[in-house]
Coordinates of C-alpha atoms and ligand atoms in Angstrom, one line a residue:
M1 CA 8.1 18.1 -21.0
V2 CA 6.6 15.0 -19.0
N3 CA 3.2 15.8 -17.4
V4 CA 2.4 13.4 -14.3
I5 CA -1.2 13.0 -13.9
G6 CA -2.5 12.1 -10.6
L7 CA -0.4 13.6 -7.6
G8 CA -1.1 10.7 -4.5
Y9 CA 1.3 8.4 -3.1
I10 CA 3.1 7.2 -6.5
G11 CA 2.6 10.4 -8.8
L12 CA 3.6 12.8 -6.9
P13 CA 7.3 11.2 -5.9
T14 CA 7.8 10.3 -9.8
A15 CA 7.2 13.9 -10.7
L16 CA 9.8 14.8 -8.2
M17 CA 12.3 12.5 -9.3
L18 CA 12.3 12.7 -12.9
A19 CA 12.1 16.7 -12.3
A20 CA 15.2 16.7 -9.5
H21 CA 17.1 14.8 -12.6
G22 CA 16.9 17.8 -15.0
V23 CA 13.8 16.5 -16.5
E24 CA 11.3 19.2 -17.2
V25 CA 8.0 18.1 -15.1
V26 CA 4.6 19.6 -14.5
G27 CA 2.3 17.9 -12.2
T28 CA -1.3 17.5 -12.8
D29 CA -4.1 16.7 -10.6
Y30 CA -7.6 17.5 -10.3
N31 CA -8.3 17.9 -6.7
A32 CA -7.6 22.0 -6.5
S33 CA -6.9 21.4 -2.7
L34 CA -4.8 19.3 -3.2
V35 CA -2.5 21.4 -6.0
E36 CA -2.5 24.7 -3.4
T37 CA -1.1 22.9 -1.3
L38 CA 1.9 21.5 -3.1
C39 CA 1.9 25.4 -4.3
A40 CA 2.2 26.7 -1.5
G41 CA 5.3 24.5 -0.9
K42 CA 4.3 21.7 0.9
T43 CA 4.2 17.8 0.8
T44 CA 0.6 16.1 0.8
F45 CA 1.7 12.9 2.9
Q46 CA 4.5 12.0 5.2
E47 CA 7.7 9.6 3.5
K48 CA 11.4 9.5 4.6
G49 CA 13.1 12.1 2.3
L50 CA 10.0 13.4 0.2
D51 CA 10.5 16.7 1.7
E52 CA 14.2 16.4 0.5
L53 CA 13.1 15.6 -2.5
F54 CA 10.4 18.3 -2.7
A55 CA 12.7 21.0 -2.1
E56 CA 15.5 20.0 -4.9
A57 CA 12.4 19.4 -7.4
V58 CA 11.1 23.0 -6.8
K59 CA 14.3 24.2 -7.6
K60 CA 14.5 22.5 -10.7
G61 CA 11.1 24.2 -11.6
V62 CA 8.5 21.8 -11.0
R63 CA 5.2 22.7 -11.3
F64 CA 1.5 21.9 -10.2
T65 CA -1.6 22.6 -11.5
T66 CA -4.9 21.2 -12.3
E67 CA -5.0 21.6 -16.3
Y68 CA -3.7 19.1 -18.6
Q69 CA -1.2 20.0 -20.3
V70 CA 0.0 19.8 -24.4
T71 CA 3.1 17.8 -24.2
D72 CA 4.3 14.7 -25.7
T73 CA 4.7 12.3 -22.8
Y74 CA 1.7 11.7 -20.2
I75 CA 2.9 9.4 -16.8
I76 CA -0.9 8.1 -15.2
S77 CA -0.3 7.4 -11.8
V78 CA -4.1 7.2 -10.4
P79 CA -5.6 4.4 -8.3
T80 CA -6.7 1.3 -9.4
P81 CA -9.3 -0.2 -7.2
Y82 CA -11.1 -3.6 -7.6
D83 CA -14.8 -3.9 -7.4
K84 CA -15.9 -5.6 -4.0
F85 CA -18.4 -8.1 -5.9
S86 CA -16.8 -9.0 -8.9
K87 CA -13.4 -8.5 -7.3
K88 CA -12.8 -6.9 -11.4
I89 CA -10.3 -4.0 -11.4
D90 CA -12.5 -0.7 -11.4
A91 CA -10.2 0.9 -14.3
G92 CA -12.6 4.0 -14.0
F93 CA -9.9 6.1 -13.1
V94 CA -7.1 5.2 -15.2
V95 CA -9.5 6.0 -18.1
R96 CA -11.0 9.0 -17.3
A97 CA -7.6 10.3 -16.8
A98 CA -6.9 8.9 -20.1
E99 CA -10.2 11.1 -21.9
A100 CA -8.7 14.1 -19.8
V101 CA -5.0 14.1 -21.9
L102 CA -6.7 12.9 -24.6
K103 CA -8.6 16.3 -24.9
V104 CA -5.6 18.4 -25.0
C105 CA -2.6 16.0 -26.5
P106 CA -0.8 16.2 -30.0
D107 CA -0.7 13.5 -32.5
G108 CA 2.7 10.9 -32.0
A109 CA 2.2 11.6 -28.1
T110 CA 2.9 8.8 -25.3
I111 CA 0.9 7.9 -22.5
V112 CA 2.3 5.8 -19.7
V113 CA 0.3 3.8 -16.9
E114 CA 2.2 3.7 -14.0
S115 CA -1.3 2.5 -12.0
T116 CA -1.1 -1.2 -11.5
V117 CA -3.6 -3.3 -14.1
S118 CA -4.7 -7.1 -14.6
P119 CA -3.8 -8.3 -17.1
G120 CA -5.4 -7.3 -20.3
T121 CA -6.6 -3.8 -18.7
M122 CA -4.8 -1.6 -21.4
D123 CA -6.3 -3.2 -24.3
K124 CA -9.5 -3.7 -22.8
F125 CA -10.2 -0.1 -21.3
V126 CA -7.7 2.2 -22.4
R127 CA -7.0 1.6 -25.6
P128 CA -10.6 1.8 -27.3
V129 CA -10.6 4.8 -25.3
V130 CA -7.5 6.4 -27.5
E131 CA -8.8 4.7 -30.7
K132 CA -12.4 6.4 -30.4
S133 CA -10.0 9.8 -30.2
G134 CA -8.8 9.4 -33.5
K135 CA -5.4 9.8 -32.1
K136 CA -2.1 8.3 -33.2
L137 CA -0.8 8.0 -29.8
H138 CA 1.8 5.3 -28.0
L139 CA 0.5 3.2 -25.1
V140 CA 3.2 2.2 -22.5
H141 CA 2.4 0.5 -19.2
A142 CA 5.2 1.1 -16.5
P143 CA 4.3 -0.2 -13.4
E144 CA 5.4 1.8 -10.3
R145 CA 7.2 -0.8 -7.9
I146 CA 8.2 1.4 -4.8
I147 CA 7.4 0.1 -1.2
P148 CA 5.8 3.1 1.0
G149 CA 8.1 3.9 3.5
N150 CA 11.2 3.5 2.0
M151 CA 9.9 5.4 -2.0
V152 CA 12.7 7.1 -2.4
Y153 CA 15.4 5.1 -2.3
E154 CA 13.6 2.0 -4.0
L155 CA 12.7 4.9 -7.2
L156 CA 16.6 5.3 -7.4
H157 CA 17.1 2.0 -7.1
N158 CA 14.9 -0.6 -8.2
N159 CA 14.6 -2.6 -11.3
R160 CA 11.5 -1.4 -13.5
T161 CA 9.7 -3.2 -16.5
I162 CA 8.5 -1.1 -19.3
G163 CA 5.7 -2.7 -21.4
A164 CA 5.1 -1.0 -24.8
D165 CA 3.8 -2.1 -28.3
D166 CA 7.3 -1.6 -30.5
R167 CA 10.8 -1.6 -29.2
A168 CA 11.3 2.4 -30.2
T169 CA 8.6 3.6 -27.9
G170 CA 9.9 1.5 -25.2
E171 CA 13.4 2.4 -25.4
K172 CA 12.2 5.9 -25.5
I173 CA 10.3 5.5 -21.9
Q174 CA 13.2 3.5 -20.6
K175 CA 15.5 6.4 -21.6
L176 CA 13.0 8.8 -19.5
Y177 CA 13.1 6.7 -16.3
S178 CA 17.1 5.9 -16.7
S179 CA 17.5 9.7 -16.2
F180 CA 17.0 9.0 -12.3
C181 CA 16.5 5.0 -12.1
Q182 CA 20.0 3.3 -11.3
G183 CA 18.1 -0.1 -11.5
E184 CA 17.9 -2.7 -14.7
I185 CA 14.8 -1.2 -16.7
V186 CA 13.8 -4.2 -18.8
V187 CA 12.0 -3.3 -21.8
T188 CA 8.9 -5.8 -23.0
D189 CA 5.5 -6.0 -23.9
I190 CA 2.6 -4.6 -22.2
R191 CA 0.7 -7.5 -21.2
T192 CA 3.6 -9.4 -19.9
A193 CA 4.3 -5.9 -18.0
E194 CA 1.0 -6.1 -16.4
M195 CA 1.0 -9.3 -15.3
T196 CA 4.3 -8.9 -13.7
K197 CA 3.3 -6.2 -11.1
V198 CA 0.3 -8.2 -10.2
V199 CA 2.1 -11.2 -9.7
E200 CA 4.9 -9.5 -7.7
N201 CA 2.2 -8.4 -5.5
T202 CA 0.3 -11.5 -5.0
F203 CA 3.2 -13.6 -4.8
R204 CA 3.6 -11.5 -1.0
A205 CA -0.1 -11.6 -0.3
V206 CA -0.2 -15.3 -0.6
N207 CA 3.3 -15.9 1.4
I208 CA 2.2 -13.6 3.8
A209 CA -1.4 -15.5 4.0
F210 CA 0.7 -18.5 4.6
A211 CA 2.5 -17.0 7.8
N212 CA -1.2 -16.1 9.2
E213 CA -2.5 -19.2 8.9
L214 CA 1.0 -21.0 10.2
A215 CA 0.3 -18.6 13.4
K216 CA -3.3 -19.9 13.9
I217 CA -1.7 -23.6 13.7
C218 CA 0.9 -22.9 16.2
R219 CA -1.5 -21.4 18.5
H220 CA -3.8 -23.7 18.2
D221 CA -1.1 -26.1 19.5
G222 CA 1.3 -23.8 21.6
M223 CA 4.1 -23.8 19.2
D224 CA 5.9 -20.5 18.8
V225 CA 5.3 -19.4 14.9
Y226 CA 7.9 -16.6 15.5
E227 CA 10.7 -19.0 16.5
I228 CA 9.5 -21.5 13.8
I229 CA 9.7 -19.2 10.9
R230 CA 13.2 -17.5 12.2
I231 CA 14.7 -21.3 12.1
C232 CA 12.8 -22.3 8.8
N233 CA 14.0 -19.4 7.4
M234 CA 17.3 -20.1 7.8
H235 CA 17.1 -22.8 5.6
P236 CA 18.8 -21.4 1.8
R237 CA 15.3 -22.0 -0.1
V238 CA 13.0 -20.8 2.4
N239 CA 11.6 -17.2 2.9
V240 CA 8.4 -17.2 5.1
L241 CA 7.0 -13.7 6.1
Q242 CA 5.8 -12.4 8.9
P243 CA 2.3 -13.0 10.3
G244 CA 0.3 -9.6 11.3
P245 CA -3.5 -9.0 11.8
G246 CA -4.3 -8.6 8.3
V247 CA -3.2 -7.1 5.3
G248 CA -3.9 -3.6 4.6
G249 CA -2.7 -0.6 2.1
H250 CA -4.0 0.0 -1.7
C251 CA -1.9 -3.0 -3.3
I252 CA -1.2 -6.1 -1.5
S253 CA -4.6 -6.6 -0.3
V254 CA -6.4 -5.6 -3.8
D255 CA -4.4 -6.4 -6.7
P256 CA -4.5 -10.3 -6.1
W257 CA -8.4 -10.0 -6.2
F258 CA -7.7 -8.7 -10.1
L259 CA -6.7 -12.2 -10.6
V260 CA -9.7 -13.9 -8.8
G261 CA -11.7 -11.4 -10.7
D262 CA -10.7 -12.4 -14.0
Y263 CA -9.6 -16.3 -13.4
P264 CA -12.5 -17.4 -10.7
E265 CA -12.1 -20.8 -12.3
L266 CA -8.2 -21.0 -12.0
A267 CA -7.0 -18.8 -9.4
N268 CA -7.7 -20.8 -6.4
V269 CA -5.1 -20.6 -4.1
I270 CA -5.1 -16.9 -4.5
R271 CA -8.8 -16.7 -3.5
E272 CA -8.1 -18.6 -0.4
S273 CA -4.7 -17.0 0.6
M274 CA -7.1 -13.6 0.1
K275 CA -9.6 -14.9 2.5
T276 CA -7.0 -16.0 5.1
N277 CA -5.5 -12.5 5.2
D278 CA -9.1 -11.0 5.3
A279 CA -10.1 -13.1 8.3
M280 CA -7.4 -12.0 10.8
P281 CA -8.9 -8.9 11.9
A282 CA -11.6 -11.1 13.4
F283 CA -9.0 -13.4 15.1
V284 CA -7.4 -10.3 16.2
L285 CA -10.8 -9.4 18.4
E286 CA -11.3 -13.6 19.2
R287 CA -7.3 -13.3 21.0
I288 CA -8.7 -9.9 22.7
D289 CA -11.8 -11.9 24.2
E290 CA -9.1 -14.7 24.6
I291 CA -6.5 -12.5 26.4
M292 CA -9.5 -10.4 28.2
R293 CA -11.1 -13.5 29.8
Q294 CA -7.5 -15.0 30.9
N295 CA -7.3 -11.8 32.8
G296 CA -10.1 -11.6 34.6
M297 CA -11.4 -8.3 32.3
T298 CA -14.7 -7.5 31.7
D299 CA -14.6 -3.7 30.7
I300 CA -13.7 -3.3 27.2
S301 CA -13.6 0.2 27.3
R302 CA -10.1 -0.5 28.9
V303 CA -8.6 -2.0 25.7
G304 CA -6.6 -0.2 22.9
L305 CA -5.4 -0.1 20.1
Y306 CA -2.3 0.7 19.0
G307 CA -1.4 2.3 15.7
L308 CA -4.0 3.0 12.7
T309 CA -2.1 2.9 9.7
Y310 CA -1.5 -0.4 7.7
K311 CA 1.9 -0.3 8.4
E312 CA 4.8 1.3 10.4
N313 CA 6.3 4.6 9.8
V314 CA 3.5 5.5 6.8
D315 CA 0.6 8.0 7.6
D316 CA -1.6 5.3 5.2
C317 CA -4.4 4.2 6.5
R318 CA -6.2 2.8 3.3
E319 CA -7.7 -0.7 4.2
S320 CA -6.0 -1.0 7.6
P321 CA -6.0 -3.6 9.7
T322 CA -7.1 -1.7 12.4
L323 CA -9.9 0.0 10.1
Q324 CA -10.7 -3.6 9.4
L325 CA -10.8 -5.0 12.8
L326 CA -13.4 -1.9 13.5
E327 CA -15.7 -2.8 11.1
C328 CA -16.1 -5.8 12.3
Q329 CA -16.9 -4.9 15.8
R330 CA -19.2 -2.8 14.3
K331 CA -21.0 -5.1 12.4
H332 CA -21.6 -6.9 15.5
L333 CA -22.7 -3.5 17.2
A334 CA -19.9 -3.7 19.5
Q335 CA -18.9 -0.4 21.3
P336 CA -15.8 0.9 19.6
L337 CA -12.4 0.1 20.8
K338 CA -10.0 3.3 21.9
V339 CA -7.0 3.9 19.0
Y340 CA -4.2 5.8 18.7
D341 CA -1.5 6.4 16.6
P342 CA 1.3 8.8 16.4
W343 CA 1.1 9.1 12.8
V344 CA -2.5 10.2 11.9
Q345 CA -3.4 14.0 12.9
C346 CA -6.6 14.0 12.0
D347 CA -9.9 12.3 13.3
L348 CA -10.6 9.5 11.9
V349 CA -12.6 7.1 14.3
P350 CA -14.3 7.4 17.1
N351 CA -12.5 6.9 20.4
Q352 CA -9.2 8.5 18.9
Y353 CA -6.3 9.8 21.2
H354 CA -3.7 11.8 19.8
D355 CA -1.8 11.3 23.1
L356 CA 0.6 8.4 23.7
D357 CA 0.4 9.0 27.5
K358 CA -3.0 9.6 27.7
F359 CA -4.4 6.4 26.0
L360 CA -1.5 4.6 27.9
A361 CA -3.6 5.9 30.7
D362 CA -7.0 5.1 29.7
V363 CA -6.4 1.3 29.3
D364 CA -5.2 -1.5 30.7
L365 CA -4.9 -3.9 27.8
V366 CA -2.9 -2.4 24.8
V367 CA -3.1 -4.1 21.2
I368 CA 0.1 -3.4 19.2
M369 CA -1.6 -3.5 15.7
V370 CA 1.2 -1.8 14.1
G371 CA 5.0 -1.6 15.2
H372 CA 5.8 2.2 14.4
S373 CA 9.2 3.1 15.8
E374 CA 7.8 4.8 18.3
I375 CA 6.2 2.5 20.3
R376 CA 9.6 0.2 19.4
E377 CA 11.4 2.8 21.3
Q378 CA 9.4 3.5 23.9
M379 CA 8.3 -0.3 25.1
Q380 CA 8.7 0.2 28.5
K381 CA 6.3 2.4 28.9
L382 CA 3.9 -0.4 28.4
N383 CA 5.3 -1.8 31.9
G384 CA 3.1 -3.0 33.9
K385 CA -0.1 -3.2 31.4
I386 CA -1.9 -6.3 29.5
V387 CA 0.3 -6.6 26.1
F388 CA -1.1 -8.0 23.0
D389 CA 1.6 -7.8 20.4
T390 CA 0.6 -9.0 17.2
R391 CA 3.4 -7.7 15.5
N392 CA 6.1 -9.5 17.3
V393 CA 7.6 -6.0 18.1
S394 CA 7.6 -6.0 21.8
D395 CA 10.9 -7.8 24.3
L396 CA 8.6 -7.3 27.5
P397 CA 7.8 -10.5 29.3
G398 CA 4.7 -11.8 29.2
V399 CA 3.4 -10.7 26.1
Y400 CA 0.5 -12.0 24.1
H401 CA 1.3 -13.0 20.4
L402 CA -1.1 -13.9 17.4
Ligands
LIG501 N1 2.6 -7.4 6.0 C1 2.5 -8.8 6.6 N2 3.7 -9.7 7.3 C2 4.6 -9.2 6.1 C3 4.8 -8.3 5.4 C4 3.6 -7.3 5.4 O1 1.6 -8.4 7.3 O2 5.3 -10.1 6.6 C5 1.4 -6.6 6.0 C6 2.0 -5.0 6.0 O3 1.8 -5.4 7.5 C7 0.8 -4.2 5.4 C8 0.7 -5.3 4.1 O4 1.1 -6.4 4.6 O5 -0.7 -4.2 5.8 C9 1.5 -4.4 2.6 O6 2.7 -4.0 3.1 P1 3.9 -4.6 2.6 O7 4.6 -4.0 3.0 O8 3.9 -5.7 2.3 O9 3.7 -3.9 0.9 P2 3.0 -2.3 0.2 O10 1.7 -2.6 0.3 O11 3.3 -1.0 1.3 O12 3.7 -2.2 -1.0 C10 4.0 -3.3 -2.1 C11 5.1 -3.9 -2.5 N3 5.0 -4.9 -3.3 C12 5.8 -6.0 -2.8 O13 6.8 -5.8 -2.3 C13 5.6 -7.1 -3.9 C14 5.7 -2.7 -3.3 O14 7.0 -3.0 -3.9 C15 4.7 -2.0 -4.2 O15 5.0 -0.9 -5.1 C16 3.2 -2.2 -3.7 O16 2.7 -2.9 -3.3 C17 2.4 -1.4 -4.6 O17 2.1 0.2 -4.9 O18 2.0 -2.3 -5.6

């Protein structure tokens, strides 16, 4: 039996996928209300294909509890934030999950950590806890790689990395994941697995920062950044990503800081890239100001932000560019802008709307912060509005860009 610890964005789909493929699974989370929701047959976030996967896993007997199980295999999937000052990883959640497992697990069990960790974290924070317990256990790092918005497909098809101390343990866990994973599963050592995951997300962060910097350069001299990137990407060895209003989510906006925190003298390109991405919400605010002036607008209460989530067609708002922008406004004691997002049902910020038409009726300038399918499919509703499209999703004439 596999005990999956942490039933959030990664742990839940992983537990369900294993169970749907015939593995006996118990999911454990210390959040009792989350467990209650799952036990009542409901998923806890929206994700393409998740409800169907949930139904299949329940049929196969997956269980959810707040109790840690006595078994031979544990998968830990808990958050790894970074300390805002030192920029170093905060391994507290992983360590506490490991300590909880250690209280119940038998000798010889394997603890797999899926949470993204900076190179050396397993040795520095997790191994000492295991050694202190006196139990003989196997440690594995098997970083998740699935992208929110396409998690179920990617769980099935992505290649994976397993980092283990010895080949036999690596192959045992490789076999477990191959119960559902159709991609290649590479077995390597723990530190290599730790580093590859952080490098993958850092690569993306640096590439997005490059696109964001290009957007600013092009804005400065009236060039069309999207057309320039489109043409550049026709080169066989060039693949520039897209500029945007900032970088959010719990991965790309977090993980690269681990390298800056651990290697402050060496991680220069990475640090500057993160700063570039973090400066985008303020740049969007400057553009809003500029566009208002160009249109003779003076009333900030007639400006609305479309989108609160960190990217399109997900309900996750963690570190979202819109939240970053509102925070930036708050620091300047400005009146918070109106906001609407079809994916966010709860009231998260002031001046939040839950109805697109009501939102549009109350604003003259619409800033597209997220390119949800909803707005792509109803772009004509923005006819007659001043539109500032930070995601390049609108085909309306006269739209403003970054
Ligand atoms: N973004 C841009 N321009 C782009 C692409 C993305 O501005 O061209 C923005 C998005 O709008 C969003 C942020 O970047 O705010 C991050 O979104 P994302 O889609 O790039 O990535 P995540 O954070 O949803 O998922 C990433 C993925 N990593 C890589 O693609 C290397 C995923 O595979 C990882 O599993 C995930 O991080 C994770 O959990 O680490």
